[in-house]
Amino acid sequence: MKIFPENASSYGGEVDFIFWLITGVVAVASVIVIFLLLYPVLTRRRKLTKTQRYQKGEGFRNLRLIYLGILLLAIADFFFLYKEGPTWTKIEETLPDKEFHVAIIGRQWLWEIVYPGPDGKLYTADDVKKINQFYMPVNSVVHMDIQSYDVIHSVFIPNARFKQDALPGRNITRWVKMTKTGTFPLSCAEICGIGHANMKATIIVQNKEDFKKTLTKLYKK
Amino acid sequence: MNTHKKHGFWHRYFFSLDHKDIGFQYMLTIFFMVSIGGFFAYVFRMHLAFPDMKVPLFGLVTNKDYNMLITNHGLIMMMWLALGMLLAVAGNFLIPIMIGTDDMAFPKLNKISYWIFLLSVILMIASFFMPKGGLGVGWTLYPPLSVGDFGYNTPYKSFADRFFTANTFVLLAIAFEFTSLLMGGINFFVTTLNKRAKGMSLLKMPMVVWMINIANLLFMFSVGPLVAGTFMLLLDINVGTGFYDAYRGGDPLLWEHLFWFFGHPEVYVILLPPLGILAEIISVNSRKPLFGYKFILTLTLIAAVLSTMVWAHHQFVAGIDPRAATVFSIFTIIISLPFAGIILAYIATLWKGDLRFTLPMKWALGAVALFTLLGGFTGLHLGASVFDIYAHDTSFVVAHFHYTLFPTVIFGSFAAIYFWFSKFSGRKLNQTLGNLHFWLTFIFFNGFAFPLFLLGLAGQHRRIADYRQFEFLMQDPLPLYRKIATISAVILILSQFIFLFNFIWSLKRGKKETEDNPWQANTLEWQTSSPPPHGNFKVYPVVNYGPYEYNRPDKDKDFTPQNEI
């Protein structure tokens, strides 16, 4: 049984790794918590004396096991943060040199993908616009200028483990590098009105030669 | 001490100043709201699993209906059930009687706060019947969608056209509800500080009184920005200002910050009172003092402070600076520590206890287990900002918050109702029906919420009316998960009728409660008659002991009422 959809981006594996790391540690912690809960429930120590029962839990000595539990969780927490920090920086805070640049603009209820024209520059007169069709070359860093005309949308590419809200009045540049050719879904993950459920685009990842042909075709139209 | 005579229906349900009656009014109002919220959940869950079916009692669900149903389900459950049940109902029933006084410090203010609450409920219900239909923008009300023109895609013509919309009415309802809870909160706070029984120092107060008051403080601290934000959104809708309009110098992110600056502390406002309720029930049913009373209190205060610094974890990918997200991620992960301490202290209370598996104890143990294992631990997944890039706005989040809120709000409320019912009504709930209700709720809640984790991990995003649009979400076994979740949710909702029947029947015909203190508990509410008279106590109690002195070695019986000499 598959848990995640197929990973097709350069950083998707790292996102999945964080999930499995946390899940693994949490699974161990869960076993401990289940034991701690079930042991008193199943044994029901009926014969203890009043003095043994009258435990108010004051002072460090009596609370030491709880402090130990908190300490262990703290170590696990900071280990997660230590492990995920570099991935966050990589996906969200840095922009590797671009090999292709598009603008992806949300509007009720479709995605406009704006490709640079023959001059290779975005936001010039010869730009080409496609609705809901997002072509990109494989194994290349693609910069996406994420924008919105009207309400908040959200670019969600499950196979790339990528998501970014598109806000009106703002340009947010993020990157993705797909490592597999094929078609992948792109959906809107932020409720944007009646047509929210229908708002989707297709990502078509092609090898570099096919992609060049596609671009030439786009320019001809 | 008092000479009140028995009052008629109108007096009891509309004009009474008695905190117990007002608490009961709140409770009935909230039952009414929950039944609407639950019905909505039933309709949209049915639609998700069986998209072409005409849902019985509703009909075919269009995209517009679907958006309206999920929005109002969220609003009702968060704002009216969770906040109302745990602040207003618990506070009203428990605070005066547990601190050993006759009533609230300001009974008339208490009455007014209920009326304003009722007004907010009426406005909320009215919003369903506006000319353009109910609100369908998600319960978080993100502008620009919630400003109106975009939600319906039809231009507005006049002021009346703008005012008589669900957007305006829902925002007014929220503003009124918060006014009501603020007035109630001030009342609880003054009552707790000034009206405690003689001898009850702050550290001899039951934990639930502490927790409700800390929750209230947190609510008062965080609600201001949201009320201001709500007012600006009302102006945007009705007067045409541009606070959230990016093309006129505003910023839609501003709302998200104001909303979540309240919205995240709100989660802890909701969480703390049930934690207090669990403390009472676990201690009584373990026949042991609450382990680490001061420790729990300290951790709660730390958690309350931390909870005001985590709000932007709802916005990791919403367009905030990614460097800021790192800070919020750290605080979010750290806030797991105080709660781990509190839960471990509860578990330590169980150890070496002489456990009694009464109905409230079952609910309490169920709540602790589900909240910790599936609600709390998945919070670590989402708090880690990297995985949140993927999981944000997917069903994984939906499963996570149902696993945090359902065990605390619903299990906690049921634990409280099964625990205190006989005290406030003088009659017992039927135990067989109670057990049936518990097990059905426990099993089918898991059956409903757990598949959502798997659906979320498979990439199912939220608030989609029809998943058939997305091929990858229709692969096996995802439709099956959706059906399991739906069928479980329907049984879960149906099994609440067992409770409803039990509640109403027992209120009128249940077995009479013969003892004042059936659980052999220490706190003051058990030291007066069941039901307590108007004024609560024949003689004001004087407190000599802490609230959790079970199995004191120097006493013969295993409990020591707080007012024992």
PDB file of C-alpha atoms in Angstrom, chain A residues 39-192:
ATOM      1  CA  TYR A  39      -0.406  -0.711  33.200  1.00  0.00           C
ATOM      2  CA  PRO A  40      -2.359   1.007  35.997  1.00  0.00           C
ATOM      3  CA  VAL A  41      -5.642   0.354  34.185  1.00  0.00           C
ATOM      4  CA  LEU A  42      -5.011  -3.378  33.870  1.00  0.00           C
ATOM      5  CA  THR A  43      -3.323  -4.034  37.215  1.00  0.00           C
ATOM      6  CA  ARG A  44      -5.497  -1.886  39.528  1.00  0.00           C
ATOM      7  CA  ARG A  45      -3.295  -2.189  42.589  1.00  0.00           C
ATOM      8  CA  ARG A  46      -5.980  -2.750  45.224  1.00  0.00           C
ATOM      9  CA  LYS A  47      -3.790  -3.662  48.186  1.00  0.00           C
ATOM     10  CA  LEU A  48      -1.576  -0.622  48.539  1.00  0.00           C
ATOM     11  CA  THR A  49      -1.566   1.258  51.817  1.00  0.00           C
ATOM     12  CA  LYS A  50      -2.771   4.801  52.217  1.00  0.00           C
ATOM     13  CA  THR A  51       0.763   6.116  52.558  1.00  0.00           C
ATOM     14  CA  GLN A  52       1.708   4.488  49.268  1.00  0.00           C
ATOM     15  CA  ARG A  53      -1.284   6.073  47.563  1.00  0.00           C
ATOM     16  CA  TYR A  54      -0.968   9.521  49.087  1.00  0.00           C
ATOM     17  CA  GLN A  55       1.500  10.890  46.524  1.00  0.00           C
ATOM     18  CA  LYS A  56       1.147  14.599  45.910  1.00  0.00           C
ATOM     19  CA  GLY A  57       3.999  14.961  43.451  1.00  0.00           C
ATOM     20  CA  GLU A  58       5.799  17.896  44.995  1.00  0.00           C
ATOM     21  CA  GLY A  59       9.479  18.674  44.659  1.00  0.00           C
ATOM     22  CA  PHE A  60      11.963  17.673  42.012  1.00  0.00           C
ATOM     23  CA  ARG A  61      12.614  14.178  43.392  1.00  0.00           C
ATOM     24  CA  ASN A  62       9.026  13.036  43.107  1.00  0.00           C
ATOM     25  CA  LEU A  63       8.620  14.565  39.675  1.00  0.00           C
ATOM     26  CA  ARG A  64      11.898  13.317  38.280  1.00  0.00           C
ATOM     27  CA  LEU A  65      10.394  10.761  35.913  1.00  0.00           C
ATOM     28  CA  ILE A  66       8.086  13.382  34.423  1.00  0.00           C
ATOM     29  CA  TYR A  67      11.038  15.729  33.970  1.00  0.00           C
ATOM     30  CA  LEU A  68      12.833  12.865  32.261  1.00  0.00           C
ATOM     31  CA  GLY A  69       9.874  12.405  29.919  1.00  0.00           C
ATOM     32  CA  ILE A  70       9.860  16.120  29.087  1.00  0.00           C
ATOM     33  CA  LEU A  71      13.613  16.047  28.542  1.00  0.00           C
ATOM     34  CA  LEU A  72      13.375  13.084  26.166  1.00  0.00           C
ATOM     35  CA  LEU A  73      10.631  14.778  24.192  1.00  0.00           C
ATOM     36  CA  ALA A  74      12.683  17.988  24.125  1.00  0.00           C
ATOM     37  CA  ILE A  75      15.644  16.094  22.697  1.00  0.00           C
ATOM     38  CA  ALA A  76      13.396  14.523  20.063  1.00  0.00           C
ATOM     39  CA  ASP A  77      11.840  17.925  19.272  1.00  0.00           C
ATOM     40  CA  PHE A  78      15.150  19.642  18.755  1.00  0.00           C
ATOM     41  CA  PHE A  79      16.385  16.701  16.731  1.00  0.00           C
ATOM     42  CA  PHE A  80      13.392  17.166  14.392  1.00  0.00           C
ATOM     43  CA  LEU A  81      14.097  20.880  14.121  1.00  0.00           C
ATOM     44  CA  TYR A  82      17.776  20.217  13.490  1.00  0.00           C
ATOM     45  CA  LYS A  83      16.931  17.751  10.748  1.00  0.00           C
ATOM     46  CA  GLU A  84      14.241  19.769   9.028  1.00  0.00           C
ATOM     47  CA  GLY A  85      15.944  23.179   9.160  1.00  0.00           C
ATOM     48  CA  PRO A  86      18.234  22.695   6.150  1.00  0.00           C
ATOM     49  CA  THR A  87      15.379  21.321   4.034  1.00  0.00           C
ATOM     50  CA  TRP A  88      13.188  24.301   4.878  1.00  0.00           C
ATOM     51  CA  THR A  89      16.016  26.658   3.957  1.00  0.00           C
ATOM     52  CA  LYS A  90      16.527  24.793   0.701  1.00  0.00           C
ATOM     53  CA  ILE A  91      12.890  24.767  -0.396  1.00  0.00           C
ATOM     54  CA  GLU A  92      11.641  28.077   0.910  1.00  0.00           C
ATOM     55  CA  GLU A  93      14.495  30.461   1.623  1.00  0.00           C
ATOM     56  CA  THR A  94      16.885  29.926  -1.261  1.00  0.00           C
ATOM     57  CA  LEU A  95      16.488  30.156  -5.028  1.00  0.00           C
ATOM     58  CA  PRO A  96      18.937  28.072  -7.043  1.00  0.00           C
ATOM     59  CA  ASP A  97      19.938  29.504 -10.435  1.00  0.00           C
ATOM     60  CA  LYS A  98      17.010  29.231 -12.778  1.00  0.00           C
ATOM     61  CA  GLU A  99      16.922  27.268 -16.002  1.00  0.00           C
ATOM     62  CA  PHE A 100      13.355  28.232 -16.794  1.00  0.00           C
ATOM     63  CA  HIS A 101      11.014  30.853 -15.444  1.00  0.00           C
ATOM     64  CA  VAL A 102       7.218  30.977 -15.523  1.00  0.00           C
ATOM     65  CA  ALA A 103       4.485  32.936 -13.810  1.00  0.00           C
ATOM     66  CA  ILE A 104       1.604  30.947 -12.406  1.00  0.00           C
ATOM     67  CA  ILE A 105      -1.412  33.105 -11.746  1.00  0.00           C
ATOM     68  CA  GLY A 106      -4.549  31.912  -9.992  1.00  0.00           C
ATOM     69  CA  ARG A 107      -7.979  33.279 -10.796  1.00  0.00           C
ATOM     70  CA  GLN A 108     -11.487  32.021 -10.167  1.00  0.00           C
ATOM     71  CA  TRP A 109     -11.277  29.173 -11.131  1.00  0.00           C
ATOM     72  CA  LEU A 110      -8.292  28.320 -13.293  1.00  0.00           C
ATOM     73  CA  TRP A 111      -4.556  28.637 -13.420  1.00  0.00           C
ATOM     74  CA  GLU A 112      -2.880  30.872 -15.983  1.00  0.00           C
ATOM     75  CA  ILE A 113       0.625  29.791 -16.798  1.00  0.00           C
ATOM     76  CA  VAL A 114       2.649  32.567 -18.409  1.00  0.00           C
ATOM     77  CA  TYR A 115       5.716  31.442 -20.371  1.00  0.00           C
ATOM     78  CA  PRO A 116       8.465  33.816 -21.480  1.00  0.00           C
ATOM     79  CA  GLY A 117       8.368  34.580 -25.199  1.00  0.00           C
ATOM     80  CA  PRO A 118      11.161  34.002 -27.722  1.00  0.00           C
ATOM     81  CA  ASP A 119      13.288  36.648 -25.954  1.00  0.00           C
ATOM     82  CA  GLY A 120      13.497  34.330 -22.968  1.00  0.00           C
ATOM     83  CA  LYS A 121      12.312  37.011 -20.548  1.00  0.00           C
ATOM     84  CA  LEU A 122       9.130  37.028 -18.528  1.00  0.00           C
ATOM     85  CA  TYR A 123       6.818  40.071 -18.361  1.00  0.00           C
ATOM     86  CA  THR A 124       7.557  41.297 -21.854  1.00  0.00           C
ATOM     87  CA  ALA A 125       5.111  41.790 -24.716  1.00  0.00           C
ATOM     88  CA  ASP A 126       5.806  38.449 -26.353  1.00  0.00           C
ATOM     89  CA  ASP A 127       4.875  36.306 -23.351  1.00  0.00           C
ATOM     90  CA  VAL A 128       2.684  33.304 -24.064  1.00  0.00           C
ATOM     91  CA  LYS A 129      -0.203  32.327 -21.829  1.00  0.00           C
ATOM     92  CA  LYS A 130      -1.658  28.857 -21.399  1.00  0.00           C
ATOM     93  CA  ILE A 131      -4.650  27.903 -19.295  1.00  0.00           C
ATOM     94  CA  ASN A 132      -4.199  25.000 -16.894  1.00  0.00           C
ATOM     95  CA  GLN A 133      -1.270  23.551 -18.842  1.00  0.00           C
ATOM     96  CA  PHE A 134       2.082  23.775 -17.181  1.00  0.00           C
ATOM     97  CA  TYR A 135       4.942  22.483 -19.331  1.00  0.00           C
ATOM     98  CA  MET A 136       8.334  22.171 -17.740  1.00  0.00           C
ATOM     99  CA  PRO A 137      11.656  20.589 -18.610  1.00  0.00           C
ATOM    100  CA  VAL A 138      12.833  17.639 -16.571  1.00  0.00           C
ATOM    101  CA  ASN A 139      15.791  17.971 -14.196  1.00  0.00           C
ATOM    102  CA  SER A 140      15.813  21.742 -14.475  1.00  0.00           C
ATOM    103  CA  VAL A 141      15.260  24.328 -11.815  1.00  0.00           C
ATOM    104  CA  VAL A 142      12.019  26.100 -12.677  1.00  0.00           C
ATOM    105  CA  HIS A 143      11.219  29.370 -10.959  1.00  0.00           C
ATOM    106  CA  MET A 144       7.537  30.019 -10.401  1.00  0.00           C
ATOM    107  CA  ASP A 145       6.205  33.528  -9.819  1.00  0.00           C
ATOM    108  CA  ILE A 146       3.085  32.717  -7.857  1.00  0.00           C
ATOM    109  CA  GLN A 147       0.373  35.351  -8.067  1.00  0.00           C
ATOM    110  CA  SER A 148      -3.364  35.781  -7.921  1.00  0.00           C
ATOM    111  CA  TYR A 149      -5.831  38.092  -9.631  1.00  0.00           C
ATOM    112  CA  ASP A 150      -8.704  37.917  -7.202  1.00  0.00           C
ATOM    113  CA  VAL A 151      -8.805  35.807  -4.022  1.00  0.00           C
ATOM    114  CA  ILE A 152      -6.286  33.639  -2.225  1.00  0.00           C
ATOM    115  CA  HIS A 153      -5.455  30.451  -4.089  1.00  0.00           C
ATOM    116  CA  SER A 154      -2.797  27.879  -3.339  1.00  0.00           C
ATOM    117  CA  VAL A 155      -0.510  26.054  -5.728  1.00  0.00           C
ATOM    118  CA  PHE A 156      -0.353  22.445  -4.590  1.00  0.00           C
ATOM    119  CA  ILE A 157       1.754  19.893  -6.462  1.00  0.00           C
ATOM    120  CA  PRO A 158       1.401  16.647  -4.472  1.00  0.00           C
ATOM    121  CA  ASN A 159       4.046  14.781  -6.455  1.00  0.00           C
ATOM    122  CA  ALA A 160       6.591  17.510  -5.783  1.00  0.00           C
ATOM    123  CA  ARG A 161       5.536  17.913  -2.112  1.00  0.00           C
ATOM    124  CA  PHE A 162       5.175  21.572  -2.918  1.00  0.00           C
ATOM    125  CA  LYS A 163       2.594  24.085  -1.789  1.00  0.00           C
ATOM    126  CA  GLN A 164       2.452  27.875  -1.777  1.00  0.00           C
ATOM    127  CA  ASP A 165      -0.488  30.222  -1.397  1.00  0.00           C
ATOM    128  CA  ALA A 166      -1.077  32.714  -4.183  1.00  0.00           C
ATOM    129  CA  LEU A 167      -2.049  36.107  -2.812  1.00  0.00           C
ATOM    130  CA  PRO A 168      -3.534  39.025  -4.710  1.00  0.00           C
ATOM    131  CA  GLY A 169      -1.105  41.927  -4.889  1.00  0.00           C
ATOM    132  CA  ARG A 170       1.951  39.849  -4.145  1.00  0.00           C
ATOM    133  CA  ASN A 171       4.510  38.003  -6.180  1.00  0.00           C
ATOM    134  CA  ILE A 172       6.019  35.002  -4.438  1.00  0.00           C
ATOM    135  CA  THR A 173       8.852  33.263  -6.235  1.00  0.00           C
ATOM    136  CA  ARG A 174       9.536  29.622  -5.408  1.00  0.00           C
ATOM    137  CA  TRP A 175      11.263  26.864  -7.306  1.00  0.00           C
ATOM    138  CA  VAL A 176      10.737  23.255  -8.219  1.00  0.00           C
ATOM    139  CA  LYS A 177      12.891  20.706  -9.999  1.00  0.00           C
ATOM    140  CA  MET A 178      11.045  17.714 -11.351  1.00  0.00           C
ATOM    141  CA  THR A 179      13.113  14.580 -11.723  1.00  0.00           C
ATOM    142  CA  LYS A 180      10.653  12.456 -13.683  1.00  0.00           C
ATOM    143  CA  THR A 181       8.884  13.012 -16.974  1.00  0.00           C
ATOM    144  CA  GLY A 182       5.157  12.546 -17.215  1.00  0.00           C
ATOM    145  CA  THR A 183       2.004  14.374 -16.248  1.00  0.00           C
ATOM    146  CA  PHE A 184       1.249  15.372 -12.686  1.00  0.00           C
ATOM    147  CA  PRO A 185      -1.737  17.121 -11.099  1.00  0.00           C
ATOM    148  CA  LEU A 186      -1.634  20.657  -9.752  1.00  0.00           C
ATOM    149  CA  SER A 187      -4.577  21.616  -7.559  1.00  0.00           C
ATOM    150  CA  CYS A 188      -5.767  24.617  -5.592  1.00  0.00           C
ATOM    151  CA  ALA A 189      -5.524  23.958  -1.873  1.00  0.00           C
ATOM    152  CA  GLU A 190      -7.142  27.132  -0.519  1.00  0.00           C
ATOM    153  CA  ILE A 191     -10.900  27.536  -0.690  1.00  0.00           C
ATOM    154  CA  CYS A 192     -11.582  30.114  -3.386  1.00  0.00           C
TER     155      CYS A 192
END
